[in-house]
Amino acid sequence: MIRSVVRGTGAALPRRIMKNADFEGMVETSDEWIAQRTGIRQRHIAADDETTASLGEAAARAALANAGLTPDDIDLIVLATSTPNNTFPATAVEIQNRLGMHHGFAFDMQAVCSGFVYAVTTADLYIRGGLAKRVLVIGSETFSRILDWSDRSTCVLFGDGAGALVLEAGEGTGTIADRGVLAASLRSDGAHKDKLFVDGGPSTTGTVGHLRMEGREVFKHAVGMITDVIEATFSQAGITADDLDWFVPHQANKRIIDASAKKLGIAEQKVVVTVDLHGNTSAASVPLALSVAVADGRIKKGDLVLLEAMGGGFTWGAVLVRW
Ligand code: UT7
């Protein structure tokens, strides 16, 4: 059977780093509060010349170099983002053009923080359906552009960045010993819209709007939703937490990551944490964390890796990949 095998990873971050202490003169907060409640110590913030498209392009180029491929080898680009350069065309198409790629096709996926998990699952279906052989899956965000910088309950939590994977069609035997995407479970429930949303849009206010979140409410649902979707993925693949080599969760809050890992019985040393360095970069958070753990030699060929995310909508999902 066809499997979607990871061939390369890459990442890109804005030049400017903003430390927790840099907020102290802007809103009533402290380095201590942010670090204790979230695990975040710093985040990268995009300059005017750094956009979702430019960061996505840089991450894509890094993933292509890591894979030893060029844009000519790619058939499809799937970009997960909630902060596109323009309402349309899709920022994926802009990245396609920036890469000098004028064949194949490209589109955006919008599932907020779960966007990358949705995008990997979608790319896997295109590959297994025979519509694409090599797919660039990108998560790129500039959430700094939609933050209310006077709202301390949200502005300290998010950052900008991009990460990318190259998925390639490979032959598998149909067992979980295969390399590639092995199982996935996606969920959404629009009943939770008002807990995490942007208060603007082309069809309503005609403006871009700002991010609004009832953090405590999101927190309350997060661990249960995350563990449900991971247990569904485990049972699809016929594995337990002990079989995992790495858990790469969405990086929103260290307390949510710890509580989810504990509830699932995933050992602490198997959990990849980058929320301290990047903050919550929404759809970019999982591929950024993956890139860090691949670059530092933790994630190696043959490892069993679980990706997970939960965010606005609510949307949530998990994907199991043998590297
Ligand atoms: O990626 C999408 C998914 N998003 C998430 O997963 C975010 C989920 N939520 C969270 O991570 C947490 O709920 C937060 C980090 C947002 C907040 O942590 P919390 O422990 O749930 O705090 P809280 O909302 O219960 O607020 C505690 C107190 C409040 O003051 P009072 O009402 O107790 O007097 C807040 O006003 O902390 C206050 N507070 C702050 N204080 C200093 C809120 N933000 C800040 C701040 N600095 N930046």
Coordinates of C-alpha atoms and ligand atoms in Angstrom, one line a residue:
M1 CA 0.0 0.0 0.0
I2 CA 1.0 3.6 -0.5
R3 CA 2.3 5.4 2.6
S4 CA 3.1 9.2 3.0
V5 CA 6.6 9.2 4.3
V6 CA 8.4 12.2 5.8
R7 CA 11.3 13.1 3.7
G8 CA 12.4 16.5 5.2
T9 CA 11.6 19.2 7.8
G10 CA 12.3 22.9 8.0
A11 CA 11.4 25.9 10.1
A12 CA 11.7 29.7 10.0
L13 CA 11.3 32.3 12.8
P14 CA 11.1 36.1 12.7
R15 CA 14.3 37.9 13.6
R16 CA 13.0 39.7 16.6
I17 CA 12.7 37.9 20.0
M18 CA 10.3 39.3 22.6
K19 CA 11.0 38.2 26.2
N20 CA 8.3 38.0 28.8
A21 CA 9.9 41.0 30.6
D22 CA 9.3 43.1 27.5
F23 CA 5.6 43.1 28.3
E24 CA 6.0 44.5 31.7
G25 CA 5.8 48.1 30.6
M26 CA 2.9 47.5 28.2
V27 CA 0.3 45.6 30.2
E28 CA -0.1 44.7 33.9
T29 CA 1.8 41.4 33.9
S30 CA 5.1 39.8 34.9
D31 CA 7.7 37.4 33.6
E32 CA 6.9 35.3 36.6
W33 CA 3.1 35.1 35.9
I34 CA 3.6 34.2 32.2
A35 CA 6.3 31.6 32.9
Q36 CA 4.4 30.0 35.8
R37 CA 1.0 29.9 34.1
T38 CA 2.1 29.0 30.6
G39 CA 5.8 27.9 30.5
I40 CA 6.4 30.6 27.9
R41 CA 9.7 32.6 28.3
Q42 CA 9.9 34.2 24.8
R43 CA 8.3 34.4 21.4
H44 CA 9.3 35.7 17.9
I45 CA 7.4 38.7 16.5
A46 CA 7.4 39.4 12.8
A47 CA 8.6 42.7 11.4
D48 CA 6.7 44.5 8.7
D49 CA 8.7 42.7 6.0
E50 CA 8.1 39.3 7.6
T51 CA 4.7 37.7 6.6
T52 CA 2.9 34.4 6.7
A53 CA 4.0 34.0 3.1
S54 CA 7.7 34.9 3.6
L55 CA 8.0 32.8 6.7
G56 CA 6.2 29.9 5.0
E57 CA 8.5 30.2 2.0
A58 CA 11.6 30.1 4.2
A59 CA 10.4 27.0 6.1
A60 CA 9.5 25.3 2.8
R61 CA 12.9 26.0 1.4
A62 CA 14.5 24.6 4.5
A63 CA 12.4 21.5 4.3
L64 CA 13.2 21.0 0.6
A65 CA 17.0 21.4 1.4
N66 CA 16.7 18.9 4.2
A67 CA 14.9 16.5 1.8
G68 CA 17.5 17.1 -1.0
L69 CA 14.7 18.2 -3.3
T70 CA 13.7 21.3 -5.3
P71 CA 10.3 22.9 -5.9
D72 CA 10.2 21.0 -9.3
D73 CA 9.8 17.8 -7.3
I74 CA 6.6 19.0 -5.5
D75 CA 3.1 18.4 -6.8
L76 CA 1.0 20.0 -4.0
I77 CA 1.4 22.7 -1.3
V78 CA -1.0 22.6 1.7
L79 CA -0.6 25.6 4.0
A80 CA -2.2 25.6 7.4
T81 CA -2.8 29.2 8.5
S82 CA -5.4 31.5 10.1
T83 CA -3.4 34.6 9.4
P84 CA -3.1 34.6 5.5
N85 CA -1.4 37.5 3.7
N86 CA -4.7 38.3 2.1
T87 CA -8.3 37.2 2.4
F88 CA -7.6 35.7 -1.1
P89 CA -5.9 34.3 -3.0
A90 CA -4.7 31.5 -0.7
T91 CA -1.3 32.3 0.8
A92 CA -0.3 28.7 -0.4
V93 CA -0.5 30.0 -3.9
E94 CA 1.7 33.0 -3.0
I95 CA 4.3 30.6 -1.5
Q96 CA 4.1 28.5 -4.6
N97 CA 4.9 31.5 -6.7
R98 CA 7.7 32.6 -4.4
L99 CA 9.2 29.1 -4.8
G100 CA 9.2 29.6 -8.6
M101 CA 6.8 26.7 -8.8
H102 CA 4.3 27.0 -11.7
H103 CA 3.0 23.4 -11.9
G104 CA 0.8 21.4 -9.5
F105 CA -1.6 23.0 -7.1
A106 CA -1.7 24.7 -3.7
F107 CA -4.4 25.6 -1.1
D108 CA -4.8 26.9 2.4
M109 CA -6.4 25.0 5.3
Q110 CA -8.0 26.8 8.2
A111 CA -8.4 24.9 11.4
V112 CA -6.6 27.4 13.7
C113 CA -4.2 25.7 16.0
S114 CA -5.2 22.2 14.7
G115 CA -4.4 23.4 11.1
F116 CA -1.2 21.5 10.7
V117 CA -2.7 18.2 12.0
Y118 CA -5.6 18.7 9.5
A119 CA -3.1 19.5 6.7
V120 CA -0.9 16.4 7.3
T121 CA -4.0 14.2 7.3
T122 CA -5.3 15.9 4.1
A123 CA -1.9 15.6 2.3
D124 CA -1.8 11.9 3.3
L125 CA -5.1 11.3 1.6
Y126 CA -4.0 13.1 -1.6
I127 CA -0.9 11.0 -1.7
R128 CA -2.7 7.7 -0.9
G129 CA -5.4 8.7 -3.4
G130 CA -2.8 9.0 -6.1
L131 CA -3.4 12.8 -6.7
A132 CA 0.1 13.8 -5.5
K133 CA 3.5 12.2 -5.1
R134 CA 5.3 14.8 -3.0
V135 CA 3.6 17.4 -0.8
L136 CA 4.9 20.4 1.0
V137 CA 2.9 20.7 4.2
I138 CA 3.4 24.1 5.8
G139 CA 2.2 25.7 9.0
S140 CA 2.8 29.4 9.0
E141 CA 1.4 32.2 11.2
T142 CA 1.7 35.8 12.1
F143 CA -0.7 35.9 15.1
S144 CA 1.0 39.1 16.3
R145 CA -1.0 40.9 13.6
I146 CA -4.4 39.9 15.1
L147 CA -3.5 40.3 18.8
D148 CA -5.1 43.0 21.0
W149 CA -1.8 44.3 22.4
S150 CA -3.7 45.9 25.3
D151 CA -5.3 42.6 26.4
R152 CA -2.9 40.9 28.9
S153 CA -5.0 37.7 28.9
T154 CA -4.1 37.0 25.2
C155 CA -1.2 39.1 24.0
V156 CA 1.5 37.4 26.1
L157 CA 0.5 33.9 24.8
F158 CA 1.2 34.0 21.0
G159 CA 4.1 34.2 18.7
D160 CA 5.0 34.1 15.0
G161 CA 6.8 31.4 12.9
A162 CA 6.6 28.7 10.4
G163 CA 7.4 25.0 10.0
A164 CA 7.2 22.6 7.1
L165 CA 7.4 18.9 6.2
V166 CA 7.9 17.2 2.8
L167 CA 5.7 14.1 2.6
E168 CA 6.5 11.6 -0.2
A169 CA 4.7 8.5 -1.5
G170 CA 6.4 5.3 -0.5
E171 CA 5.6 1.6 -0.4
G172 CA 4.3 0.1 2.8
T173 CA 3.1 -3.3 3.9
G174 CA 0.0 -2.0 5.8
T175 CA 1.4 -2.6 9.3
I176 CA 2.5 -0.1 11.9
A177 CA 6.1 -1.1 11.1
D178 CA 5.8 0.9 7.9
R179 CA 7.4 4.4 7.7
G180 CA 4.9 7.2 7.1
V181 CA 1.5 8.4 8.3
L182 CA -0.1 5.4 10.1
A183 CA -3.3 6.7 11.7
A184 CA -5.2 9.9 12.4
S185 CA -8.3 11.2 14.1
L186 CA -9.8 14.6 13.6
R187 CA -12.7 16.4 15.4
S188 CA -14.4 19.7 15.5
D189 CA -17.4 21.2 17.4
G190 CA -18.6 24.7 16.4
A191 CA -20.6 25.0 19.7
H192 CA -17.4 26.3 21.2
K193 CA -16.9 29.1 18.7
D194 CA -17.3 32.0 21.2
K195 CA -14.5 30.7 23.5
L196 CA -11.7 31.4 21.0
F197 CA -12.4 33.5 17.9
V198 CA -11.4 36.6 16.0
D199 CA -14.0 39.4 16.2
G200 CA -13.8 40.4 12.6
G201 CA -13.9 39.0 9.1
P202 CA -14.7 39.8 5.4
S203 CA -18.3 38.8 5.6
T204 CA -19.2 40.3 8.9
T205 CA -17.3 43.4 9.9
G206 CA -15.2 43.9 6.8
T207 CA -12.2 44.1 9.1
V208 CA -9.5 41.7 10.1
G209 CA -10.4 41.8 13.8
H210 CA -8.6 40.7 17.0
L211 CA -8.2 37.4 18.8
R212 CA -10.5 36.9 21.7
M213 CA -10.2 34.0 24.1
E214 CA -11.8 32.8 27.3
G215 CA -8.6 31.1 28.3
R216 CA -9.9 29.3 31.4
E217 CA -12.8 27.8 29.4
V218 CA -10.4 26.6 26.6
F219 CA -8.1 25.1 29.3
K220 CA -11.0 23.3 30.9
H221 CA -11.9 21.4 27.6
A222 CA -8.3 21.0 26.2
V223 CA -7.0 18.0 28.2
G224 CA -10.2 15.9 27.7
M225 CA -10.4 16.6 24.0
I226 CA -6.7 16.0 23.4
T227 CA -6.7 12.7 25.2
D228 CA -9.9 11.4 23.5
V229 CA -8.5 12.0 20.0
I230 CA -5.2 10.4 20.9
E231 CA -6.9 7.3 22.4
A232 CA -8.9 7.0 19.2
T233 CA -5.6 7.2 17.2
F234 CA -3.9 4.6 19.5
S235 CA -6.8 2.2 19.1
Q236 CA -6.8 2.6 15.3
A237 CA -3.1 1.7 15.2
G238 CA -3.4 -0.9 17.9
I239 CA -0.7 0.6 20.1
T240 CA -0.4 2.1 23.6
A241 CA 1.5 5.1 24.9
D242 CA 4.5 2.8 25.7
D243 CA 5.0 2.1 22.0
L244 CA 5.6 5.8 21.3
D245 CA 9.1 7.3 20.9
W246 CA 8.0 10.9 20.8
F247 CA 5.0 13.0 21.6
V248 CA 4.9 16.3 19.7
P249 CA 1.9 18.2 21.1
H250 CA 0.5 21.6 20.1
Q251 CA 2.5 24.2 22.1
A252 CA -0.1 26.4 23.8
N253 CA 0.6 25.9 27.5
K254 CA 3.1 23.7 29.3
R255 CA 0.5 22.8 31.9
I256 CA -1.9 21.5 29.2
I257 CA 1.0 19.5 27.7
D258 CA 2.0 18.0 31.1
A259 CA -1.6 17.2 32.1
S260 CA -2.3 15.5 28.7
A261 CA 0.9 13.4 28.8
K262 CA 0.2 12.4 32.4
K263 CA -3.4 11.3 31.6
L264 CA -2.2 9.3 28.7
G265 CA 0.7 7.7 30.5
I266 CA 3.3 9.2 28.1
A267 CA 6.7 9.5 29.9
E268 CA 8.0 13.0 30.4
Q269 CA 11.3 12.4 28.5
K270 CA 9.3 11.5 25.4
V271 CA 7.5 14.9 25.2
V272 CA 8.9 17.6 22.9
V273 CA 8.4 21.0 24.4
T274 CA 9.2 24.3 22.6
V275 CA 6.5 26.5 24.1
D276 CA 9.2 28.2 26.2
L277 CA 11.0 29.4 23.0
H278 CA 8.1 30.1 20.6
G279 CA 5.0 30.7 22.6
N280 CA 1.8 29.5 20.9
T281 CA 2.3 29.8 17.1
S282 CA -1.0 28.2 16.3
A283 CA -0.7 26.1 13.1
A284 CA 3.1 26.5 13.1
S285 CA 3.6 25.1 16.6
V286 CA 3.7 21.4 15.8
P287 CA 6.0 21.6 12.7
L288 CA 8.3 24.1 14.6
A289 CA 8.6 21.6 17.5
L290 CA 9.1 18.8 15.0
S291 CA 11.9 20.7 13.3
V292 CA 13.7 21.4 16.6
A293 CA 13.5 17.7 17.7
V294 CA 14.7 16.5 14.2
A295 CA 17.5 19.0 14.0
D296 CA 18.8 18.2 17.5
G297 CA 18.8 14.5 16.7
R298 CA 16.0 13.4 19.0
I299 CA 13.6 12.3 16.3
K300 CA 15.3 9.7 14.1
K301 CA 14.3 7.5 11.1
G302 CA 12.0 4.7 12.3
D303 CA 10.8 6.5 15.5
L304 CA 7.1 6.4 16.2
V305 CA 5.9 10.0 16.6
L306 CA 2.5 11.3 17.8
L307 CA 1.4 14.8 16.7
E308 CA -1.6 16.5 18.4
A309 CA -3.3 19.8 18.4
M310 CA -6.4 21.6 19.7
G311 CA -7.7 25.1 19.1
G312 CA -10.3 27.5 17.9
G313 CA -13.6 26.1 16.6
F314 CA -13.0 24.0 18.6
T315 CA -11.0 21.8 16.4
W316 CA -8.7 19.0 17.6
G317 CA -6.9 16.0 16.2
A318 CA -3.9 13.6 16.4
V319 CA -1.7 11.9 13.8
L320 CA 0.6 9.0 14.3
V321 CA 3.7 8.9 12.0
R322 CA 6.6 6.5 11.8
W323 CA 9.5 8.7 10.9
Ligands
UT7_1 O1 -4.0 27.3 21.0 C1 -5.3 27.3 21.3 C2 -5.6 26.8 22.6 N1 -5.4 27.8 23.6 C3 -5.0 27.4 24.8 O2 -4.8 26.2 25.0 C4 -5.0 28.4 25.9 C5 -5.7 27.7 27.1 N2 -5.7 28.5 28.3 C6 -4.6 28.8 29.0 O3 -3.5 28.4 28.6 C7 -4.8 29.5 30.4 O4 -6.1 29.5 30.7 C8 -4.2 30.9 30.4 C9 -2.7 30.9 30.3 C10 -4.8 31.7 29.3 C11 -4.6 31.6 31.8 O5 -4.2 30.8 32.8 P1 -5.2 30.4 34.0 O6 -4.4 29.7 35.0 O7 -6.4 29.7 33.4 O8 -5.6 31.8 34.6 P2 -7.0 32.6 34.7 O9 -7.5 32.8 33.3 O10 -7.8 31.7 35.6 O11 -6.6 33.9 35.3 C12 -6.0 34.0 36.6 C13 -5.8 35.4 36.9 C14 -7.0 36.4 36.6 O12 -7.1 37.3 37.6 P3 -8.3 37.1 38.7 O13 -9.5 37.1 38.0 O14 -8.0 35.8 39.4 O15 -8.1 38.3 39.6 C15 -6.5 37.1 35.3 O16 -7.1 38.3 35.2 O17 -4.7 35.9 36.2 C16 -5.0 37.2 35.5 N3 -4.3 37.3 34.3 C17 -3.0 37.8 34.3 N4 -2.2 38.2 35.3 C18 -1.0 38.7 34.9 C19 -4.6 37.0 33.1 N5 -3.6 37.2 32.2 C20 -2.6 37.7 32.9 C21 -1.3 38.2 32.6 N6 -0.5 38.6 33.6 N7 -0.8 38.2 31.4

